[in-house]
PDB file of C-alpha atoms in Angstrom:
ATOM      1  CA  UNK G   1       0.000   0.000   0.000  1.00  0.00           C
ATOM      2  CA  UNK G   2       1.149   3.512  -0.768  1.00  0.00           C
ATOM      3  CA  UNK G   3       1.505   6.161   1.935  1.00  0.00           C
ATOM      4  CA  UNK G   4       1.161   9.931   1.693  1.00  0.00           C
ATOM      5  CA  UNK G   5       4.085  12.304   1.216  1.00  0.00           C
ATOM      6  CA  UNK G   6       5.646  13.261   4.589  1.00  0.00           C
ATOM      7  CA  UNK G   7       5.033  16.967   3.924  1.00  0.00           C
ATOM      8  CA  UNK G   8       1.299  16.365   4.409  1.00  0.00           C
ATOM      9  CA  UNK G   9       2.042  16.461   8.155  1.00  0.00           C
ATOM     10  CA  UNK G  10       3.125  20.094   7.724  1.00  0.00           C
ATOM     11  CA  UNK G  11      -0.135  20.845   5.895  1.00  0.00           C
ATOM     12  CA  UNK G  12      -2.172  19.289   8.704  1.00  0.00           C
ATOM     13  CA  UNK G  13      -0.137  21.062  11.431  1.00  0.00           C
ATOM     14  CA  UNK G  14      -0.572  24.441   9.672  1.00  0.00           C
ATOM     15  CA  UNK G  15      -4.311  23.800   9.515  1.00  0.00           C
ATOM     16  CA  UNK G  16      -4.341  23.065  13.251  1.00  0.00           C
ATOM     17  CA  UNK G  17      -2.344  26.208  14.065  1.00  0.00           C
ATOM     18  CA  UNK G  18      -4.766  28.328  12.032  1.00  0.00           C
ATOM     19  CA  UNK G  19      -7.818  26.772  13.720  1.00  0.00           C
ATOM     20  CA  UNK G  20      -6.272  27.101  17.186  1.00  0.00           C
ATOM     21  CA  UNK G  21      -5.379  30.738  16.451  1.00  0.00           C
ATOM     22  CA  UNK G  22      -8.953  31.542  15.406  1.00  0.00           C
ATOM     23  CA  UNK G  23     -10.215  29.991  18.647  1.00  0.00           C
ATOM     24  CA  UNK G  24      -7.545  31.955  20.554  1.00  0.00           C
ATOM     25  CA  UNK G  25      -8.738  35.227  18.995  1.00  0.00           C
ATOM     26  CA  UNK G  26     -12.339  34.359  19.889  1.00  0.00           C
ATOM     27  CA  UNK G  27     -11.276  33.595  23.483  1.00  0.00           C
ATOM     28  CA  UNK G  28      -9.372  36.891  23.607  1.00  0.00           C
ATOM     29  CA  UNK G  29     -12.440  38.786  22.375  1.00  0.00           C
ATOM     30  CA  UNK G  30     -14.650  37.042  24.939  1.00  0.00           C
ATOM     31  CA  UNK G  31     -12.100  38.001  27.612  1.00  0.00           C
ATOM     32  CA  UNK G  32     -11.980  41.574  26.399  1.00  0.00           C
ATOM     33  CA  UNK G  33     -15.709  42.250  25.948  1.00  0.00           C
ATOM     34  CA  UNK G  34     -17.690  39.701  27.990  1.00  0.00           C
ATOM     35  CA  UNK G  35     -16.254  37.363  30.626  1.00  0.00           C
ATOM     36  CA  UNK G  36     -12.816  37.797  32.121  1.00  0.00           C
ATOM     37  CA  UNK G  37     -10.554  34.846  31.323  1.00  0.00           C
ATOM     38  CA  UNK G  38      -7.029  34.431  32.691  1.00  0.00           C
ATOM     39  CA  UNK G  39      -4.429  34.873  29.943  1.00  0.00           C
ATOM     40  CA  UNK G  40      -2.835  31.593  31.009  1.00  0.00           C
ATOM     41  CA  UNK G  41      -6.086  29.798  30.114  1.00  0.00           C
ATOM     42  CA  UNK G  42      -6.118  31.346  26.638  1.00  0.00           C
ATOM     43  CA  UNK G  43      -2.432  30.701  25.931  1.00  0.00           C
ATOM     44  CA  UNK G  44      -2.486  27.275  27.596  1.00  0.00           C
ATOM     45  CA  UNK G  45      -5.550  26.273  25.574  1.00  0.00           C
ATOM     46  CA  UNK G  46      -3.845  27.358  22.355  1.00  0.00           C
ATOM     47  CA  UNK G  47      -0.688  25.370  23.201  1.00  0.00           C
ATOM     48  CA  UNK G  48      -2.714  22.252  24.090  1.00  0.00           C
ATOM     49  CA  UNK G  49      -4.706  22.466  20.838  1.00  0.00           C
ATOM     50  CA  UNK G  50      -1.537  22.850  18.762  1.00  0.00           C
ATOM     51  CA  UNK G  51       0.192  19.944  20.529  1.00  0.00           C
ATOM     52  CA  UNK G  52      -2.867  17.721  20.012  1.00  0.00           C
ATOM     53  CA  UNK G  53      -2.930  18.754  16.341  1.00  0.00           C
ATOM     54  CA  UNK G  54       0.748  17.866  15.894  1.00  0.00           C
ATOM     55  CA  UNK G  55       0.207  14.464  17.530  1.00  0.00           C
ATOM     56  CA  UNK G  56      -2.847  13.861  15.351  1.00  0.00           C
ATOM     57  CA  UNK G  57      -0.956  14.822  12.174  1.00  0.00           C
ATOM     58  CA  UNK G  58       1.878  12.417  12.990  1.00  0.00           C
ATOM     59  CA  UNK G  59      -0.515   9.568  13.818  1.00  0.00           C
ATOM     60  CA  UNK G  60      -2.693  10.219  10.752  1.00  0.00           C
ATOM     61  CA  UNK G  61       0.341  10.141   8.458  1.00  0.00           C
ATOM     62  CA  UNK G  62       1.452   6.796   9.889  1.00  0.00           C
ATOM     63  CA  UNK G  63      -1.983   5.265   9.303  1.00  0.00           C
ATOM     64  CA  UNK G  64      -3.113   6.810   5.969  1.00  0.00           C
ATOM     65  CA  UNK G  65      -2.624   4.327   3.090  1.00  0.00           C
ATOM     66  CA  UNK G  66      -4.184   3.671  -0.300  1.00  0.00           C
ATOM     67  CA  UNK G  67      -3.863   0.990  -2.956  1.00  0.00           C
ATOM     68  CA  UNK G  68      -5.056   0.446  -6.503  1.00  0.00           C
ATOM     69  CA  UNK G  69      -6.330  -3.121  -6.377  1.00  0.00           C
ATOM     70  CA  UNK G  70      -7.649  -5.226  -9.265  1.00  0.00           C
ATOM     71  CA  UNK G  71     -11.255  -4.048  -8.987  1.00  0.00           C
ATOM     72  CA  UNK G  72     -11.270  -1.180  -6.485  1.00  0.00           C
ATOM     73  CA  UNK G  73      -9.431   1.706  -4.863  1.00  0.00           C
ATOM     74  CA  UNK G  74      -8.733   0.750  -1.241  1.00  0.00           C
ATOM     75  CA  UNK G  75      -8.098   3.358   1.484  1.00  0.00           C
ATOM     76  CA  UNK G  76      -7.114   2.964   5.126  1.00  0.00           C
ATOM     77  CA  UNK G  77      -7.278   6.035   7.360  1.00  0.00           C
ATOM     78  CA  UNK G  78      -8.393   7.415  10.716  1.00  0.00           C
ATOM     79  CA  UNK G  79      -6.679   8.006  14.047  1.00  0.00           C
ATOM     80  CA  UNK G  80      -9.511   7.578  16.545  1.00  0.00           C
ATOM     81  CA  UNK G  81     -11.917   5.743  14.246  1.00  0.00           C
ATOM     82  CA  UNK G  82     -10.195   3.580  11.643  1.00  0.00           C
ATOM     83  CA  UNK G  83     -11.923   3.567   8.276  1.00  0.00           C
ATOM     84  CA  UNK G  84     -11.308   1.028   5.532  1.00  0.00           C
ATOM     85  CA  UNK G  85     -12.907   2.109   2.266  1.00  0.00           C
ATOM     86  CA  UNK G  86     -13.173   0.143  -0.926  1.00  0.00           C
ATOM     87  CA  UNK G  87     -14.356   2.093  -3.969  1.00  0.00           C
ATOM     88  CA  UNK G  88     -15.143  -0.180  -6.943  1.00  0.00           C
ATOM     89  CA  UNK G  89     -13.830   1.380 -10.140  1.00  0.00           C
ATOM     90  CA  UNK G  90     -17.225   0.875 -11.762  1.00  0.00           C
ATOM     91  CA  UNK G  91     -18.670   3.424  -9.257  1.00  0.00           C
ATOM     92  CA  UNK G  92     -16.137   6.154 -10.161  1.00  0.00           C
ATOM     93  CA  UNK G  93     -17.824   9.052 -11.989  1.00  0.00           C
ATOM     94  CA  UNK G  94     -14.852  11.375 -12.432  1.00  0.00           C
ATOM     95  CA  UNK G  95     -11.519  12.222 -10.811  1.00  0.00           C
ATOM     96  CA  UNK G  96      -9.980  15.639 -10.107  1.00  0.00           C
ATOM     97  CA  UNK G  97      -6.644  16.869  -8.836  1.00  0.00           C
ATOM     98  CA  UNK G  98      -6.723  19.894  -6.556  1.00  0.00           C
ATOM     99  CA  UNK G  99      -4.030  22.189  -5.182  1.00  0.00           C
ATOM    100  CA  UNK G 100      -5.058  24.847  -2.691  1.00  0.00           C
ATOM    101  CA  UNK G 101      -2.773  27.793  -1.903  1.00  0.00           C
ATOM    102  CA  UNK G 102      -1.143  26.095   1.102  1.00  0.00           C
ATOM    103  CA  UNK G 103      -0.732  22.831  -0.832  1.00  0.00           C
ATOM    104  CA  UNK G 104       0.934  24.720  -3.688  1.00  0.00           C
ATOM    105  CA  UNK G 105       3.245  26.501  -1.241  1.00  0.00           C
ATOM    106  CA  UNK G 106       4.530  23.206   0.165  1.00  0.00           C
ATOM    107  CA  UNK G 107       4.480  21.330  -3.150  1.00  0.00           C
ATOM    108  CA  UNK G 108       1.563  18.958  -2.646  1.00  0.00           C
ATOM    109  CA  UNK G 109      -1.710  18.079  -4.352  1.00  0.00           C
ATOM    110  CA  UNK G 110      -4.839  16.019  -3.657  1.00  0.00           C
ATOM    111  CA  UNK G 111      -6.854  13.629  -5.795  1.00  0.00           C
ATOM    112  CA  UNK G 112     -10.641  13.722  -5.426  1.00  0.00           C
ATOM    113  CA  UNK G 113     -12.579  10.653  -6.599  1.00  0.00           C
ATOM    114  CA  UNK G 114     -16.289  11.277  -7.186  1.00  0.00           C
ATOM    115  CA  UNK G 115     -18.468   8.197  -6.996  1.00  0.00           C
ATOM    116  CA  UNK G 116     -21.992   7.297  -7.998  1.00  0.00           C
ATOM    117  CA  UNK G 117     -24.310   7.689  -5.058  1.00  0.00           C
ATOM    118  CA  UNK G 118     -25.694  10.373  -2.821  1.00  0.00           C
ATOM    119  CA  UNK G 119     -24.606  13.973  -2.515  1.00  0.00           C
ATOM    120  CA  UNK G 120     -21.099  14.235  -1.103  1.00  0.00           C
ATOM    121  CA  UNK G 121     -20.083  10.793  -2.377  1.00  0.00           C
ATOM    122  CA  UNK G 122     -16.429  11.616  -2.878  1.00  0.00           C
ATOM    123  CA  UNK G 123     -13.087  10.430  -1.549  1.00  0.00           C
ATOM    124  CA  UNK G 124     -10.048  12.694  -1.196  1.00  0.00           C
ATOM    125  CA  UNK G 125      -6.482  11.404  -1.189  1.00  0.00           C
ATOM    126  CA  UNK G 126      -4.375  14.272   0.217  1.00  0.00           C
ATOM    127  CA  UNK G 127      -0.636  14.788   0.438  1.00  0.00           C
ATOM    128  CA  UNK G 128       0.623  13.662  -2.955  1.00  0.00           C
ATOM    129  CA  UNK G 129       3.393  15.129  -5.072  1.00  0.00           C
ATOM    130  CA  UNK G 130       1.717  16.933  -8.017  1.00  0.00           C
ATOM    131  CA  UNK G 131       3.235  14.481 -10.526  1.00  0.00           C
ATOM    132  CA  UNK G 132       1.932  11.509  -8.513  1.00  0.00           C
ATOM    133  CA  UNK G 133      -1.497  13.131  -8.185  1.00  0.00           C
ATOM    134  CA  UNK G 134      -1.721  13.562 -11.968  1.00  0.00           C
ATOM    135  CA  UNK G 135      -0.513  10.007 -12.550  1.00  0.00           C
ATOM    136  CA  UNK G 136      -3.023   8.616 -10.023  1.00  0.00           C
ATOM    137  CA  UNK G 137      -5.867  10.638 -11.566  1.00  0.00           C
ATOM    138  CA  UNK G 138      -5.074   9.193 -14.991  1.00  0.00           C
ATOM    139  CA  UNK G 139      -4.760   5.638 -13.624  1.00  0.00           C
ATOM    140  CA  UNK G 140      -8.109   5.905 -11.854  1.00  0.00           C
ATOM    141  CA  UNK G 141      -9.755   7.344 -14.957  1.00  0.00           C
ATOM    142  CA  UNK G 142      -8.424   4.472 -17.084  1.00  0.00           C
ATOM    143  CA  UNK G 143      -9.430   1.841 -14.528  1.00  0.00           C
ATOM    144  CA  UNK G 144     -12.927   3.348 -14.287  1.00  0.00           C
ATOM    145  CA  UNK G 145     -13.281   3.301 -18.086  1.00  0.00           C
ATOM    146  CA  UNK G 146     -12.080  -0.313 -18.287  1.00  0.00           C
ATOM    147  CA  UNK G 147     -14.441  -1.461 -15.521  1.00  0.00           C
ATOM    148  CA  UNK G 148     -17.367   0.326 -17.162  1.00  0.00           C
ATOM    149  CA  UNK G 149     -16.727  -1.553 -20.400  1.00  0.00           C
ATOM    150  CA  UNK G 150     -16.567  -4.927 -18.625  1.00  0.00           C
ATOM    151  CA  UNK G 151     -19.615  -4.172 -16.451  1.00  0.00           C
ATOM    152  CA  UNK G 152     -21.960  -3.509 -19.389  1.00  0.00           C
ATOM    153  CA  UNK G 153     -25.194  -5.483 -19.437  1.00  0.00           C
TER     154      UNK G 153
END
């Protein structure tokens, strides 16, 4: 099974720092205009959130795996709740590569696999080198086309 690029940990840690900082600003504003909070609570809460985010990013990177099997894309992920997902190629509708501003800055991309089903039926594989993301997108597209031809009634 293939793992994600190690730089994805940086992406996940940056996301945690941003979220913790937003919560820190909200706590500061509550302290300033509503209820008095000790500064140590605000700073300590921010530090705890960042440390938990770093630990989560490291654990998630160790667990996250994917594999192109004979008939399906298989994914293994999840720190607290482990999720094994098998996406049959015949269910794949289309595949995109995405690169947000932070991903571009650290040289990563994601592949999004849209499947037949309900709204929000998509799978994202984050933390890939852009070349690998493009290659994976093309492989998945070809495998979906091949499975569609063999699945015809």
